[in-house]
Tab-separated table of C-alpha atoms in Angstrom:
chain	number	residue	atom	x	y	z
A	5	MET	CA	23.783	-28.213	-132.195
A	6	ASP	CA	26.167	-31.337	-133.978
A	7	THR	CA	24.128	-33.484	-135.979
A	8	LYS	CA	26.998	-35.424	-136.428
A	9	LYS	CA	28.613	-36.314	-133.026
A	10	ILE	CA	24.993	-36.606	-131.652
A	11	PHE	CA	24.911	-40.043	-134.848
A	12	LYS	CA	28.545	-40.851	-134.015
A	13	GLN	CA	26.651	-41.296	-130.309
A	14	LYS	CA	24.156	-43.351	-130.235
A	15	PHE	CA	24.164	-44.859	-134.029
A	16	PRO	CA	26.873	-48.259	-133.574
A	17	PHE	CA	26.683	-48.916	-137.112
A	18	TRP	CA	28.004	-45.261	-137.739
A	19	GLU	CA	31.821	-45.524	-138.608
A	20	MET	CA	31.105	-48.327	-141.193
A	21	LEU	CA	29.454	-45.518	-143.401
A	22	THR	CA	31.616	-43.311	-145.863
A	23	GLU	CA	31.543	-40.341	-145.162
A	24	TYR	CA	29.635	-39.613	-148.229
A	25	GLU	CA	26.974	-42.398	-146.471
A	26	GLN	CA	27.356	-39.876	-143.350
A	27	ASN	CA	26.540	-37.241	-144.878
A	28	CYS	CA	23.668	-38.701	-146.856
A	29	ILE	CA	21.370	-38.612	-143.344
A	30	VAL	CA	22.614	-35.138	-141.980
A	31	GLU	CA	21.478	-33.660	-144.810
A	32	SER	CA	18.102	-34.852	-145.221
A	33	THR	CA	17.652	-34.558	-140.943
A	34	LEU	CA	15.732	-32.243	-139.703
A	35	CYS	CA	15.486	-30.003	-136.531
A	36	ASN	CA	12.206	-29.151	-135.415
A	37	ASN	CA	10.481	-27.268	-132.461
A	38	TYR	CA	7.703	-28.482	-130.552
A	39	GLU	CA	5.792	-26.712	-128.445
A	40	LYS	CA	3.905	-28.202	-124.728
A	41	GLY	CA	0.773	-30.265	-126.557
A	42	ASP	CA	1.687	-30.587	-130.475
A	43	LEU	CA	1.310	-33.202	-132.021
A	44	VAL	CA	4.717	-34.822	-133.182
A	45	HIS	CA	3.423	-37.916	-135.011
A	46	GLY	CA	0.334	-39.691	-135.308
A	47	GLY	CA	-3.220	-39.290	-137.389
A	48	ARG	CA	-2.359	-39.131	-141.128
A	49	THR	CA	0.933	-39.247	-141.166
A	50	VAL	CA	2.218	-42.178	-142.205
A	51	CYS	CA	6.211	-42.242	-141.352
A	52	THR	CA	7.186	-39.261	-139.364
A	53	GLY	CA	10.510	-40.464	-139.471
A	54	ILE	CA	13.025	-41.782	-136.201
A	55	LEU	CA	13.236	-39.087	-133.891
A	56	TYR	CA	15.787	-37.857	-131.096
A	57	VAL	CA	14.995	-35.696	-128.815
A	58	ILE	CA	17.289	-33.120	-127.549
A	59	LYS	CA	15.227	-30.731	-125.513
A	60	GLY	CA	11.657	-31.465	-124.145
A	61	LYS	CA	10.459	-34.612	-123.278
A	62	LEU	CA	7.332	-36.390	-125.518
A	63	ARG	CA	4.865	-39.318	-124.574
A	64	GLY	CA	3.576	-41.689	-126.796
A	65	TYR	CA	-0.133	-43.541	-126.902
A	66	VAL	CA	-2.388	-45.042	-127.908
A	67	LEU	CA	-5.784	-43.614	-128.856
A	68	SER	CA	-8.986	-45.616	-129.217
A	69	GLU	CA	-12.313	-44.793	-131.388
A	70	ASP	CA	-13.659	-43.899	-129.038
A	71	GLY	CA	-10.981	-40.980	-127.737
A	72	ARG	CA	-9.973	-43.736	-124.266
A	73	ASP	CA	-5.729	-42.639	-124.089
A	74	MET	CA	-3.107	-45.090	-123.362
A	75	THR	CA	0.471	-44.066	-122.660
A	76	LEU	CA	3.180	-46.448	-124.298
A	77	ASN	CA	7.000	-44.767	-123.112
A	78	LYS	CA	8.213	-41.789	-121.987
A	79	LEU	CA	11.060	-40.108	-124.695
A	80	MET	CA	13.035	-38.120	-122.924
A	81	GLU	CA	16.430	-35.452	-123.548
A	82	ASP	CA	18.754	-38.022	-125.646
A	83	SER	CA	16.178	-40.921	-126.475
A	84	MET	CA	15.525	-41.824	-129.531
A	85	CYS	CA	12.192	-43.482	-130.419
A	86	ILE	CA	11.822	-45.488	-134.036
A	87	MET	CA	8.258	-45.908	-133.449
A	88	SER	CA	7.258	-43.047	-135.626
A	89	GLY	CA	9.644	-43.732	-138.372
A	90	ALA	CA	7.290	-47.078	-138.759
A	91	CYS	CA	8.195	-47.679	-142.133
A	92	ILE	CA	12.043	-48.559	-141.518
A	93	ILE	CA	10.200	-51.738	-140.035
A	94	ASP	CA	7.337	-52.087	-142.653
A	95	ASP	CA	5.082	-51.467	-139.670
A	96	LEU	CA	2.189	-49.133	-139.321
A	97	ASN	CA	0.127	-48.330	-136.462
A	98	ARG	CA	-2.374	-46.325	-136.902
A	99	ASN	CA	-3.360	-45.929	-133.410
A	100	PHE	CA	0.074	-44.651	-132.700
A	101	TYR	CA	0.460	-40.528	-131.338
A	102	ILE	CA	3.171	-39.001	-130.092
A	103	GLU	CA	2.896	-35.467	-128.215
A	104	ALA	CA	5.412	-33.415	-126.863
A	105	THR	CA	4.601	-32.699	-123.207
A	106	GLU	CA	7.156	-30.027	-123.067
A	107	ASN	CA	8.822	-27.086	-125.191
A	108	ALA	CA	10.679	-30.120	-127.158
A	109	GLN	CA	14.093	-29.224	-129.949
A	110	ILE	CA	13.817	-32.506	-132.491
A	111	LEU	CA	16.034	-34.557	-134.922
A	112	VAL	CA	13.240	-35.894	-136.985
A	113	ILE	CA	15.746	-38.424	-139.035
A	114	ASP	CA	14.728	-39.375	-142.417
A	115	VAL	CA	14.439	-43.025	-142.574
A	116	LYS	CA	14.177	-43.632	-146.470
A	117	TYR	CA	17.864	-43.790	-146.770
A	118	ILE	CA	18.336	-45.014	-143.708
A	119	LYS	CA	16.073	-48.084	-144.475
A	120	LYS	CA	18.696	-48.699	-147.952
A	121	LEU	CA	21.167	-48.459	-145.785
A	122	SER	CA	19.784	-51.141	-143.512
A	123	GLU	CA	19.923	-53.473	-146.747
A	124	LYS	CA	23.669	-52.706	-147.409
A	125	TYR	CA	24.295	-53.464	-144.009
A	126	ASN	CA	23.622	-55.805	-141.518
A	127	GLU	CA	24.599	-54.013	-138.618
A	128	VAL	CA	22.758	-50.813	-139.361
A	129	LYS	CA	19.170	-54.165	-139.844
A	130	ILE	CA	20.368	-55.143	-136.304
A	131	PHE	CA	20.564	-52.055	-134.495
A	132	PHE	CA	16.459	-51.441	-135.521
A	133	LEU	CA	15.428	-54.676	-135.435
A	134	GLU	CA	16.796	-54.698	-131.640
A	135	ILE	CA	14.608	-51.408	-130.857
A	136	ALA	CA	11.913	-52.145	-132.238
A	137	LYS	CA	12.014	-55.755	-130.820
A	138	ASP	CA	12.327	-53.829	-127.188
A	139	LYS	CA	9.609	-50.763	-128.427
A	140	TYR	CA	6.803	-53.829	-128.743
A	141	GLN	CA	7.979	-56.381	-126.194
A	142	ASN	CA	7.485	-53.647	-124.131
A	143	ALA	CA	4.711	-52.567	-125.646
A	144	PHE	CA	2.980	-56.379	-124.907
A	145	ASN	CA	4.058	-56.608	-121.608
A	146	LEU	CA	2.241	-53.571	-120.739
A	147	MET	CA	-0.979	-53.800	-122.904
A	148	GLN	CA	-0.595	-57.224	-120.677
A	149	SER	CA	-0.792	-55.915	-117.485
A	150	MET	CA	-3.063	-53.834	-117.987
A	151	MET	CA	-5.518	-56.245	-119.011
A	152	PHE	CA	-4.674	-58.948	-116.513
A	153	ILE	CA	-3.301	-56.592	-113.551
A	154	PRO	CA	-6.671	-55.229	-111.082
A	155	LEU	CA	-6.995	-51.515	-111.396
A	156	GLU	CA	-6.360	-50.688	-107.685
A	157	LYS	CA	-2.902	-52.809	-108.033
A	158	ARG	CA	-1.854	-50.563	-110.373
A	159	LEU	CA	-3.343	-47.095	-109.445
A	160	LEU	CA	-0.628	-48.602	-106.176
A	161	ASN	CA	2.393	-49.178	-108.021
A	162	LYS	CA	2.294	-46.037	-109.884
A	163	LEU	CA	1.952	-44.109	-106.851
A	164	LEU	CA	5.616	-45.815	-105.457
A	165	GLU	CA	7.087	-45.644	-108.582
A	166	GLU	CA	6.110	-41.711	-109.045
A	167	ARG	CA	7.787	-41.502	-105.469
A	168	GLU	CA	11.122	-43.165	-106.311
A	169	ARG	CA	11.518	-40.917	-109.347
A	170	GLN	CA	10.141	-37.728	-107.341
A	171	HIS	CA	12.186	-38.321	-104.269
A	172	SER	CA	9.067	-37.168	-102.172
A	173	ASP	CA	6.508	-38.258	-99.795
A	174	VAL	CA	4.465	-35.077	-101.737
A	175	LEU	CA	3.933	-36.309	-105.326
A	176	SER	CA	2.729	-33.213	-108.114
A	177	LEU	CA	0.808	-35.799	-109.654
A	178	THR	CA	-2.111	-34.881	-111.969
A	179	HIS	CA	-5.538	-37.523	-111.476
A	180	GLY	CA	-5.643	-36.863	-115.487
A	181	ASP	CA	-1.580	-38.217	-116.124
A	182	ILE	CA	-2.284	-41.317	-113.714
A	183	ALA	CA	-5.285	-42.354	-115.376
A	184	LYS	CA	-3.281	-42.248	-118.670
A	185	ASP	CA	0.081	-43.740	-117.202
A	186	ILE	CA	-2.528	-46.750	-115.931
A	187	GLY	CA	-4.829	-47.044	-119.380
A	188	SER	CA	-8.056	-46.060	-117.254
A	189	ALA	CA	-10.259	-43.409	-117.342
A	190	ARG	CA	-9.629	-40.167	-114.585
A	191	GLU	CA	-12.783	-40.396	-113.159
A	192	VAL	CA	-12.340	-44.004	-111.847
A	193	VAL	CA	-9.025	-43.301	-111.016
A	194	SER	CA	-10.832	-40.329	-108.825
A	195	ARG	CA	-12.470	-42.154	-107.071
A	196	SER	CA	-10.134	-44.900	-106.472
A	197	LEU	CA	-6.962	-41.980	-105.094
A	198	ASN	CA	-10.794	-41.148	-102.302
A	199	THR	CA	-11.130	-44.398	-101.203
A	200	LEU	CA	-7.304	-44.180	-100.572
A	201	GLN	CA	-8.318	-40.809	-98.604
A	202	ASP	CA	-10.849	-41.836	-96.764
A	203	LYS	CA	-8.520	-45.428	-95.469
A	204	ASN	CA	-5.962	-42.102	-94.404
A	205	ILE	CA	-3.091	-43.201	-96.341
A	206	ILE	CA	-2.389	-40.353	-98.576
A	207	SER	CA	-4.136	-36.696	-98.643
A	208	LEU	CA	-5.456	-35.478	-102.079
A	209	SER	CA	-5.031	-31.702	-103.050
A	210	ARG	CA	-4.720	-29.701	-106.328
A	211	GLY	CA	-2.104	-30.834	-108.932
A	212	LYS	CA	-0.545	-33.002	-105.599
A	213	ILE	CA	-0.815	-36.332	-104.089
A	214	GLY	CA	0.151	-37.092	-100.190
A	215	ILE	CA	1.895	-40.342	-99.102
A	216	LYS	CA	0.756	-40.584	-95.919
A	217	ASN	CA	0.889	-43.678	-94.150
A	218	ILE	CA	2.884	-45.802	-96.939
A	219	LYS	CA	3.297	-49.033	-95.003
A	220	GLU	CA	-0.262	-49.513	-94.995
A	221	LEU	CA	-0.511	-48.970	-98.860
A	222	LYS	CA	2.125	-51.264	-99.014
A	223	LYS	CA	0.040	-54.149	-98.067
A	224	LEU	CA	-2.935	-53.341	-100.036
A	225	ILE	CA	-0.944	-53.863	-103.225
B	25	MET	CA	11.765	-87.888	-140.838
B	26	ASP	CA	14.485	-85.654	-141.591
B	27	THR	CA	15.694	-82.794	-139.201
B	28	LYS	CA	18.622	-81.475	-142.013
B	29	LYS	CA	16.277	-80.964	-144.731
B	30	ILE	CA	13.223	-79.363	-142.485
B	31	PHE	CA	15.739	-76.783	-141.304
B	32	LYS	CA	17.632	-76.539	-144.572
B	33	GLN	CA	14.267	-75.658	-145.973
B	34	LYS	CA	13.301	-73.253	-142.832
B	35	PHE	CA	16.568	-72.232	-141.484
B	36	PRO	CA	17.365	-69.163	-144.556
B	37	PHE	CA	21.014	-68.897	-142.419
B	38	TRP	CA	21.432	-73.174	-142.840
B	39	GLU	CA	24.078	-72.836	-146.251
B	40	MET	CA	26.279	-70.252	-144.578
B	41	LEU	CA	26.970	-72.810	-141.085
B	42	THR	CA	30.004	-75.305	-141.509
B	43	GLU	CA	28.904	-78.773	-141.362
B	44	TYR	CA	30.100	-79.096	-137.952
B	45	GLU	CA	28.048	-76.216	-136.662
B	46	GLN	CA	24.807	-77.835	-138.942
B	47	ASN	CA	24.857	-80.960	-136.966
B	48	CYS	CA	25.722	-79.843	-133.902
B	49	ILE	CA	22.203	-78.065	-134.213
B	50	VAL	CA	21.164	-81.619	-135.168
B	51	GLU	CA	22.473	-83.507	-132.720
B	52	SER	CA	20.615	-81.281	-129.911
B	53	THR	CA	17.066	-81.368	-131.387
B	54	LEU	CA	15.084	-83.596	-129.964
B	55	CYS	CA	11.096	-84.939	-130.948
B	56	ASN	CA	9.006	-85.416	-129.006
B	57	ASN	CA	5.601	-86.293	-128.965
B	58	TYR	CA	2.214	-84.397	-127.008
B	59	GLU	CA	-1.175	-85.711	-126.242
B	60	LYS	CA	-4.064	-82.380	-127.267
B	61	GLY	CA	-4.111	-81.255	-123.390
B	62	ASP	CA	-0.665	-81.504	-122.694
B	63	LEU	CA	1.795	-78.307	-121.754
B	64	VAL	CA	4.352	-77.969	-123.897
B	65	HIS	CA	5.629	-75.053	-122.515
B	66	GLY	CA	5.020	-72.690	-120.035
B	67	GLY	CA	5.055	-72.331	-115.979
B	68	ARG	CA	8.438	-73.479	-114.263
B	69	THR	CA	9.685	-73.711	-117.625
B	70	VAL	CA	12.241	-71.041	-118.597
B	71	CYS	CA	13.584	-71.712	-122.145
B	72	THR	CA	12.314	-75.051	-124.189
B	73	GLY	CA	13.823	-74.173	-126.789
B	74	ILE	CA	12.249	-73.289	-130.479
B	75	LEU	CA	9.524	-75.507	-131.744
B	76	TYR	CA	8.862	-76.509	-135.260
B	77	VAL	CA	5.503	-78.155	-135.914
B	78	ILE	CA	5.811	-81.329	-138.036
B	79	LYS	CA	2.147	-82.876	-137.177
B	80	GLY	CA	-0.564	-81.867	-135.218
B	81	LYS	CA	-1.653	-77.599	-133.372
B	82	LEU	CA	-0.689	-75.620	-130.548
B	83	ARG	CA	-2.442	-72.655	-129.119
B	84	GLY	CA	0.766	-70.337	-127.657
B	85	TYR	CA	-1.656	-68.067	-124.438
B	86	VAL	CA	-1.084	-65.647	-121.846
B	87	LEU	CA	-2.816	-66.743	-118.250
B	88	SER	CA	-3.413	-64.160	-115.493
B	89	GLU	CA	-3.168	-64.806	-111.728
B	90	ASP	CA	-6.599	-65.009	-111.492
B	91	GLY	CA	-6.902	-67.490	-114.538
B	92	ARG	CA	-7.652	-65.242	-117.386
B	93	ASP	CA	-6.679	-67.071	-120.350
B	94	MET	CA	-6.390	-65.234	-123.853
B	95	THR	CA	-4.877	-67.078	-127.120
B	96	LEU	CA	-1.941	-65.348	-128.463
B	97	ASN	CA	-1.493	-66.963	-130.929
B	98	LYS	CA	-2.322	-71.146	-132.767
B	99	LEU	CA	0.479	-73.019	-134.422
B	100	MET	CA	-0.908	-75.204	-137.451
B	101	GLU	CA	1.264	-77.874	-139.228
B	102	ASP	CA	5.272	-76.704	-140.595
B	103	SER	CA	5.732	-73.553	-138.209
B	104	MET	CA	7.343	-72.851	-135.620
B	105	CYS	CA	8.069	-71.007	-132.667
B	106	ILE	CA	10.389	-68.917	-131.322
B	107	MET	CA	8.727	-67.243	-128.609
B	108	SER	CA	9.406	-71.186	-126.399
B	109	GLY	CA	12.856	-69.957	-126.706
B	110	ALA	CA	13.013	-66.785	-125.161
B	111	CYS	CA	15.921	-66.834	-123.994
B	112	ILE	CA	17.843	-66.414	-127.551
B	113	ILE	CA	15.966	-62.581	-127.268
B	114	ASP	CA	17.128	-62.617	-123.862
B	115	ASP	CA	13.671	-62.403	-122.443
B	116	LEU	CA	11.252	-63.771	-120.809
B	117	ASN	CA	7.599	-64.283	-120.428
B	118	ARG	CA	6.562	-66.048	-117.487
B	119	ASN	CA	2.393	-65.809	-118.102
B	120	PHE	CA	3.102	-67.709	-121.592
B	121	TYR	CA	1.751	-71.142	-122.079
B	122	ILE	CA	2.157	-73.640	-124.647
B	123	GLU	CA	-0.674	-76.005	-125.427
B	124	ALA	CA	-1.185	-79.188	-127.966
B	125	THR	CA	-4.535	-79.255	-128.700
B	126	GLU	CA	-4.445	-81.914	-130.648
B	127	ASN	CA	-1.768	-84.905	-130.599
B	128	ALA	CA	1.135	-83.165	-131.935
B	129	GLN	CA	4.927	-84.275	-133.091
B	130	ILE	CA	7.481	-81.228	-132.678
B	131	LEU	CA	10.732	-80.295	-132.823
B	132	VAL	CA	12.482	-79.059	-130.189
B	133	ILE	CA	15.925	-76.966	-130.497
B	134	ASP	CA	18.145	-76.029	-128.129
B	135	VAL	CA	18.867	-72.593	-128.853
B	136	LYS	CA	21.963	-72.375	-126.271
B	137	TYR	CA	24.110	-73.308	-129.768
B	138	ILE	CA	22.135	-71.265	-131.746
B	139	LYS	CA	22.593	-67.779	-130.105
B	140	LYS	CA	26.462	-68.951	-130.064
B	141	LEU	CA	25.864	-69.245	-133.659
B	142	SER	CA	23.903	-65.637	-133.254
B	143	GLU	CA	26.981	-63.670	-132.005
B	144	LYS	CA	29.628	-65.618	-135.121
B	145	TYR	CA	26.779	-64.857	-137.818
B	146	ASN	CA	24.527	-61.510	-138.210
B	147	GLU	CA	22.536	-63.437	-140.142
B	148	VAL	CA	21.408	-66.094	-137.930
B	149	LYS	CA	20.053	-62.638	-135.472
B	150	ILE	CA	18.276	-61.858	-137.789
B	151	PHE	CA	16.804	-64.141	-138.767
B	152	PHE	CA	14.890	-64.926	-135.048
B	153	LEU	CA	14.884	-60.562	-134.389
B	154	GLU	CA	12.806	-60.514	-136.928
B	155	ILE	CA	10.803	-63.762	-135.687
B	156	ALA	CA	10.511	-62.003	-131.936
B	157	LYS	CA	10.023	-58.668	-133.692
B	158	ASP	CA	7.220	-59.849	-135.321
B	159	LYS	CA	5.790	-61.867	-132.843
B	160	TYR	CA	5.527	-58.992	-130.042
B	161	GLN	CA	3.870	-56.683	-132.609
B	162	ASN	CA	1.594	-59.180	-133.205
B	163	ALA	CA	0.987	-59.948	-129.720
B	164	PHE	CA	0.665	-55.968	-129.810
B	165	ASN	CA	-1.827	-55.461	-131.723
B	166	LEU	CA	-3.541	-57.990	-130.839
B	167	MET	CA	-3.771	-56.992	-126.921
B	168	GLN	CA	-4.471	-53.499	-128.154
B	169	SER	CA	-7.686	-54.595	-130.259
B	170	MET	CA	-8.665	-56.582	-126.730
B	171	MET	CA	-8.421	-53.294	-125.306
B	172	PHE	CA	-10.021	-51.110	-127.049
B	173	ILE	CA	-12.717	-52.755	-129.267
B	174	PRO	CA	-16.086	-53.687	-127.673
B	175	LEU	CA	-16.677	-57.143	-126.897
B	176	GLU	CA	-19.866	-57.719	-129.313
B	177	LYS	CA	-17.649	-56.382	-132.048
B	178	ARG	CA	-14.448	-59.269	-131.467
B	179	LEU	CA	-17.343	-61.924	-131.155
B	180	LEU	CA	-18.684	-60.929	-134.805
B	181	ASN	CA	-15.107	-60.751	-136.340
B	182	LYS	CA	-14.151	-63.913	-134.900
B	183	LEU	CA	-17.692	-64.994	-136.506
B	184	LEU	CA	-16.634	-63.705	-139.803
B	185	GLU	CA	-13.595	-65.111	-139.263
B	186	GLU	CA	-14.020	-68.649	-138.561
B	187	ARG	CA	-16.910	-68.825	-141.318
B	188	GLU	CA	-14.195	-67.714	-143.946
B	189	ARG	CA	-11.523	-70.300	-142.317
B	190	GLN	CA	-14.332	-73.723	-142.410
B	191	HIS	CA	-16.113	-72.423	-145.716
B	192	SER	CA	-19.485	-72.945	-144.200
B	193	ASP	CA	-22.264	-71.335	-142.413
B	194	VAL	CA	-22.526	-73.468	-139.875
B	195	LEU	CA	-19.913	-73.696	-137.636
B	196	SER	CA	-17.642	-75.771	-135.563
B	197	LEU	CA	-17.098	-73.146	-132.381
B	198	THR	CA	-17.319	-73.772	-129.146
B	199	HIS	CA	-18.460	-70.997	-126.883
B	200	GLY	CA	-15.137	-71.544	-124.328
B	201	ASP	CA	-12.890	-71.526	-127.506
B	202	ILE	CA	-14.496	-68.303	-128.622
B	203	ALA	CA	-14.087	-67.035	-124.993
B	204	LYS	CA	-10.201	-67.250	-125.474
B	205	ASP	CA	-9.421	-66.696	-128.594
B	206	ILE	CA	-11.230	-63.215	-128.353
B	207	GLY	CA	-9.716	-62.370	-124.446
B	208	SER	CA	-13.013	-62.980	-122.969
B	209	ALA	CA	-14.809	-64.954	-120.373
B	210	ARG	CA	-16.877	-68.156	-121.221
B	211	GLU	CA	-20.992	-66.739	-119.912
B	212	VAL	CA	-19.272	-63.350	-121.602
B	213	VAL	CA	-19.463	-64.893	-124.788
B	214	SER	CA	-22.764	-66.966	-124.045
B	215	ARG	CA	-24.863	-64.298	-123.223
B	216	SER	CA	-23.997	-62.454	-126.535
B	217	LEU	CA	-23.917	-65.572	-128.668
B	218	ASN	CA	-28.143	-65.954	-127.092
B	219	THR	CA	-29.021	-62.251	-127.809
B	220	LEU	CA	-27.210	-62.536	-131.771
B	221	GLN	CA	-29.788	-65.903	-131.649
B	222	ASP	CA	-33.075	-63.822	-129.871
B	223	LYS	CA	-32.509	-61.580	-133.431
B	224	ASN	CA	-32.223	-64.482	-135.114
B	225	ILE	CA	-29.311	-64.016	-136.845
B	226	ILE	CA	-27.641	-67.119	-135.595
B	227	SER	CA	-28.940	-70.568	-134.131
B	228	LEU	CA	-27.333	-72.430	-131.422
B	229	SER	CA	-27.092	-75.957	-130.994
B	230	ARG	CA	-24.332	-78.475	-128.913
B	231	GLY	CA	-20.890	-77.554	-130.150
B	232	LYS	CA	-22.055	-75.649	-133.413
B	233	ILE	CA	-22.959	-72.016	-134.267
B	234	GLY	CA	-24.935	-71.914	-137.452
B	235	ILE	CA	-24.828	-68.049	-139.219
B	236	LYS	CA	-28.828	-67.640	-140.015
B	237	ASN	CA	-28.802	-64.119	-141.603
B	238	ILE	CA	-25.342	-62.996	-142.522
B	239	LYS	CA	-26.358	-59.386	-143.736
B	240	GLU	CA	-27.752	-58.301	-140.612
B	241	LEU	CA	-24.389	-60.030	-139.253
B	242	LYS	CA	-21.955	-58.164	-141.190
B	243	LYS	CA	-24.035	-54.644	-140.231
B	244	LEU	CA	-23.526	-54.915	-137.129
B	245	ILE	CA	-20.293	-54.347	-137.422
């Protein structure tokens, strides 16, 4: 795997750096493997580094003191996460965790050196500030919808989204996954899904949700 | 009032601009007066402009469809708000409102020209990106505490904060104001306050909350 090639593609400021600076970044970057379920960032870790997903999938989430879990973002192949490299933006969210939801291969970019570069090059600073701003903005918007949009509506939207994403009326989706994505508890989600099943709008089976009446479903939103 | 002097103090990039550019900003800036209760930004307004508070106080809040109101930030004299100048950061939160909580005099800086400058000067871009990042980060952290910290605890923290801020054990504070600040409903706040009064920890009177037993109050957090 050619780390340099990835950075060249992903960092708009790459060509601006000297060869020495480029090498410093490459040399301080680790390539780690994680198994499904592994914690990639969070808990005691202050700053893991900037993550770049080569293979697999990650999930970023916040965790409350009493263990409630809410998905903030999902990281697919070929995407980058800087919230795990919190110290680059002088910030730290101790409730923020990242786990591998599939076996994953990940580049972990050490941020100490990048931080130094961001003081030298405005372009480096702008690149990371823009990502950070977007991440927080999305997280804020998500939280806002959690607080202000009724659970029922969030659940219906989630079903529509998954239908779009999976290109199917039979969704592979557990109640627990839905709960995390819409910021609720599994029990509450199951109750709502059962109500929809009683109304003949969906059908439930192990790990699957079938959409039987899309017209009625859309009407409820 | 010398607008130029304010900008010179507040904008770290000011000296970098040409005199012509400085004049363009000054000339496109309005000085508006608002009365207590006036809506300064929000609703149909897409982009009010960047606000600078010369006199008075403002409150930024989000409003849900069913009218729930949550304070995101308070703007005091000599502070700046760029969320009202949303278009500078290519963003728009249609649920975001700003109202005057006291009679206020405010500079409204047109952002069209500033946006153009941010394409020319990296320093201008960095200045606004940093503010935007911080604002969203704070809003996200606040939302997170709303979702994850129990109401009772938020209420007690709010009382402690106000005690600190007002330097007094007798707080000038309405139940409605507390509700907005901790993201709850007035009725719920009143019920919790009554429980605290029953326990002899606080005493309630019109527009005032007296802290009678600070030791016990702190124990509850």
